[in-house]
Amino acid sequence: RFFEYKPEEATAYELGLKGTSSDGRLRANLAVFRSEFDDLQVSTFDGALSFVVGNAAKAVAQGVEFDAAWAIG
């Protein structure tokens, strides 16, 4: 029973845009994301020689990602 834990469940959302200028010199990408975890599985070092896997409560990971490339010449 020590090695039993609940399955991790995640619900993830992502919305993004990609664009290129009319002359093709500028490209840009934008993404917004959110992931909601139930029974998140975490690994903890026991201080000796091993890791113990268990469940945390709930967790949320969210953010915005942007990147662009511009050809100067």
Coordinates of N, CA, C and O in Angstrom, one line a residue:
R1 N 0.8 -1.2 0.0 CA 0.0 0.0 0.0 C 0.9 1.3 0.0 O 0.5 2.3 -0.4
F2 N 2.1 1.2 0.5 CA 3.0 2.3 0.6 C 3.3 2.9 -0.8 O 3.5 4.0 -1.0
F3 N 3.3 2.0 -1.9 CA 3.6 2.4 -3.2 C 2.4 2.7 -4.1 O 2.5 2.9 -5.3
E4 N 1.2 2.8 -3.5 CA 0.0 3.1 -4.2 C -0.3 4.6 -4.1 O -0.1 5.3 -3.1
Y5 N -0.8 5.2 -5.3 CA -1.2 6.6 -5.3 C -2.2 6.7 -6.4 O -2.4 5.9 -7.3
K6 N -3.0 7.8 -6.3 CA -4.1 8.0 -7.2 C -3.5 8.4 -8.6 O -2.5 9.0 -8.7
P7 N -4.3 8.2 -9.7 CA -3.9 8.6 -11.0 C -4.0 10.1 -11.1 O -4.9 10.8 -10.6
E8 N -3.0 10.7 -11.8 CA -3.0 12.1 -12.1 C -3.9 12.5 -13.2 O -4.0 11.7 -14.2
E9 N -4.7 13.5 -13.1 CA -5.6 14.0 -14.1 C -5.3 15.4 -14.5 O -5.1 16.2 -13.6
A10 N -5.3 15.8 -15.7 CA -5.0 17.1 -16.2 C -6.0 17.6 -17.2 O -6.4 16.8 -18.1
T11 N -6.4 18.8 -17.1 CA -7.2 19.4 -18.2 C -6.4 20.6 -18.7 O -6.0 21.5 -17.9
A12 N -6.2 20.7 -20.0 CA -5.3 21.7 -20.5 C -6.0 22.5 -21.6 O -6.8 21.9 -22.4
Y13 N -5.7 23.8 -21.6 CA -6.3 24.7 -22.6 C -5.2 25.5 -23.3 O -4.2 25.8 -22.6
E14 N -5.2 25.7 -24.6 CA -4.2 26.5 -25.2 C -4.9 27.3 -26.4 O -5.7 26.7 -27.1
L15 N -4.5 28.5 -26.5 CA -5.0 29.4 -27.6 C -3.8 30.1 -28.2 O -3.0 30.6 -27.4
G16 N -3.7 30.1 -29.5 CA -2.5 30.7 -30.1 C -2.8 31.4 -31.4 O -3.8 31.1 -32.1
L17 N -1.8 32.3 -31.8 CA -1.9 33.0 -33.1 C -0.5 32.9 -33.7 O 0.5 33.0 -33.0
K18 N -0.5 32.8 -35.0 CA 0.8 32.9 -35.8 C 0.6 33.8 -36.9 O -0.5 33.9 -37.5
G19 N 1.6 34.6 -37.2 CA 1.5 35.6 -38.2 C 2.8 35.9 -38.9 O 3.9 35.7 -38.4
T20 N 2.7 36.2 -40.2 CA 3.9 36.6 -41.0 C 3.6 37.9 -41.7 O 2.5 38.1 -42.3
S21 N 4.5 38.8 -41.8 CA 4.3 40.1 -42.5 C 4.2 39.8 -44.0 O 4.6 38.8 -44.5
S22 N 3.6 40.8 -44.7 CA 3.4 40.6 -46.1 C 4.7 40.4 -46.9 O 4.7 39.7 -48.0
D23 N 5.8 41.0 -46.5 CA 7.1 40.8 -47.2 C 7.9 39.6 -46.7 O 8.9 39.3 -47.2
G24 N 7.3 38.9 -45.7 CA 7.9 37.7 -45.2 C 9.1 37.9 -44.2 O 9.8 36.9 -43.8
R25 N 9.5 39.1 -43.9 CA 10.6 39.4 -43.1 C 10.4 39.3 -41.6 O 11.3 39.2 -40.8
L26 N 9.1 39.4 -41.2 CA 8.7 39.3 -39.7 C 7.8 38.2 -39.5 O 6.7 38.0 -40.2
R27 N 8.1 37.3 -38.5 CA 7.2 36.2 -38.1 C 7.0 36.3 -36.6 O 8.0 36.6 -35.9
A28 N 5.8 36.1 -36.1 CA 5.5 36.2 -34.7 C 4.5 35.1 -34.3 O 3.6 34.8 -35.1
N29 N 4.7 34.6 -33.1 CA 3.8 33.6 -32.5 C 3.4 34.0 -31.1 O 4.3 34.5 -30.4
L30 N 2.2 33.8 -30.7 CA 1.7 34.1 -29.4 C 0.8 32.9 -28.9 O 0.0 32.5 -29.7
A31 N 1.0 32.5 -27.7 CA 0.2 31.4 -27.2 C -0.1 31.7 -25.7 O 0.7 32.3 -25.0
V32 N -1.4 31.4 -25.3 CA -1.8 31.5 -23.9 C -2.2 30.1 -23.5 O -2.9 29.4 -24.3
F33 N -1.8 29.7 -22.3 CA -2.1 28.3 -21.9 C -2.4 28.2 -20.4 O -2.1 29.1 -19.7
R34 N -3.2 27.2 -20.1 CA -3.5 26.9 -18.7 C -3.7 25.4 -18.6 O -4.4 24.7 -19.4
S35 N -3.1 24.8 -17.6 CA -3.3 23.4 -17.3 C -3.7 23.2 -15.8 O -3.1 23.8 -14.9
E36 N -4.8 22.5 -15.6 CA -5.3 22.3 -14.2 C -5.1 20.8 -13.9 O -5.5 19.9 -14.6
F37 N -4.4 20.5 -12.8 CA -4.0 19.2 -12.3 C -4.8 18.8 -11.1 O -4.9 19.6 -10.1
D38 N -5.3 17.6 -11.1 CA -5.9 17.0 -9.9 C -5.1 15.8 -9.5 O -4.7 15.0 -10.4
D39 N -4.8 15.6 -8.2 CA -3.9 14.5 -7.7 C -2.6 14.5 -8.5 O -2.1 13.5 -8.9
L40 N -2.0 15.7 -8.6 CA -0.7 15.8 -9.2 C 0.3 14.9 -8.6 O 0.5 14.8 -7.4
Q41 N 1.0 14.1 -9.4 CA 2.0 13.2 -8.9 C 3.4 13.9 -8.8 O 3.8 14.5 -9.7
V42 N 3.9 13.8 -7.6 CA 5.2 14.5 -7.3 C 6.2 13.4 -6.8 O 5.8 12.4 -6.2
S43 N 7.4 13.7 -7.1 CA 8.5 12.8 -6.7 C 9.4 13.5 -5.7 O 9.8 14.6 -5.9
T44 N 9.6 12.9 -4.5 CA 10.3 13.6 -3.4 C 11.5 12.7 -3.0 O 11.4 11.5 -2.8
F45 N 12.7 13.3 -2.9 CA 13.9 12.5 -2.5 C 13.8 12.3 -1.0 O 13.5 13.2 -0.2
D46 N 14.0 11.0 -0.6 CA 13.8 10.7 0.8 C 15.0 11.0 1.7 O 15.0 10.7 2.9
G47 N 16.0 11.6 1.2 CA 17.2 12.0 2.0 C 18.2 10.9 2.1 O 19.3 11.1 2.6
A48 N 17.9 9.7 1.6 CA 18.9 8.6 1.6 C 19.3 8.2 0.2 O 20.2 8.8 -0.4
L49 N 18.6 7.3 -0.4 CA 19.0 6.8 -1.7 C 17.9 6.7 -2.7 O 18.1 6.2 -3.8
S50 N 16.7 7.1 -2.4 CA 15.6 6.9 -3.3 C 14.6 8.0 -3.4 O 14.6 9.0 -2.5
F51 N 13.7 8.0 -4.3 CA 12.6 9.0 -4.5 C 11.3 8.3 -4.1 O 11.1 7.1 -4.5
V52 N 10.4 9.0 -3.5 CA 9.1 8.5 -3.2 C 8.1 9.3 -4.0 O 8.1 10.5 -4.1
V53 N 7.2 8.6 -4.7 CA 6.1 9.2 -5.5 C 4.9 9.3 -4.7 O 4.5 8.3 -4.1
G54 N 4.2 10.4 -4.7 CA 2.9 10.6 -4.0 C 2.1 11.6 -4.7 O 2.5 12.1 -5.8
N55 N 0.9 11.9 -4.2 CA 0.0 12.8 -4.8 C 0.0 14.1 -4.0 O -0.1 14.1 -2.8
A56 N 0.1 15.2 -4.7 CA -0.1 16.6 -4.1 C -1.6 16.8 -4.3 O -2.4 16.0 -4.9
A57 N -2.1 17.9 -3.8 CA -3.5 18.2 -4.0 C -3.8 18.7 -5.4 O -3.7 17.9 -6.3
K58 N -4.0 19.9 -5.6 CA -4.3 20.4 -7.0 C -3.2 21.4 -7.3 O -2.6 22.0 -6.5
A59 N -3.0 21.6 -8.6 CA -2.0 22.6 -9.1 C -2.5 23.2 -10.4 O -3.3 22.6 -11.2
V60 N -2.0 24.4 -10.7 CA -2.3 25.1 -11.9 C -1.0 25.6 -12.5 O -0.2 26.2 -11.8
A61 N -0.9 25.4 -13.8 CA 0.2 26.0 -14.6 C -0.4 26.8 -15.7 O -1.2 26.3 -16.4
Q62 N 0.0 28.1 -15.7 CA -0.5 28.9 -16.8 C 0.5 30.0 -17.2 O 1.4 30.3 -16.5
G63 N 0.3 30.5 -18.4 CA 1.2 31.5 -18.8 C 1.0 32.0 -20.2 O 0.0 31.6 -20.9
V64 N 1.9 32.8 -20.7 CA 1.8 33.4 -22.0 C 3.2 33.2 -22.7 O 4.2 33.4 -22.0
E65 N 3.2 32.8 -23.9 CA 4.5 32.6 -24.6 C 4.5 33.4 -25.9 O 3.5 33.4 -26.6
F66 N 5.6 34.1 -26.1 CA 5.7 34.9 -27.4 C 7.1 34.8 -27.9 O 8.1 34.7 -27.2
D67 N 7.1 34.6 -29.3 CA 8.4 34.6 -29.9 C 8.3 35.3 -31.3 O 7.2 35.3 -31.9
A68 N 9.4 35.9 -31.8 CA 9.3 36.5 -33.1 C 10.7 36.4 -33.7 O 11.7 36.3 -33.0
A69 N 10.7 36.5 -35.0 CA 12.0 36.5 -35.8 C 11.8 37.6 -36.9 O 10.8 37.7 -37.5
W70 N 12.9 38.4 -37.0 CA 12.9 39.6 -37.9 C 14.1 39.5 -38.8 O 15.2 39.5 -38.2
A71 N 14.0 39.4 -40.1 CA 15.1 39.4 -41.0 C 15.5 40.9 -41.3 O 14.7 41.6 -42.0
I72 N 16.6 41.4 -40.7 CA 16.9 42.8 -40.8 C 17.3 43.2 -42.3 O 16.9 44.2 -42.8
G73 N 18.1 42.4 -42.9 CA 18.6 42.7 -44.2 C 18.1 41.8 -45.3 O 17.5 40.9 -45.2

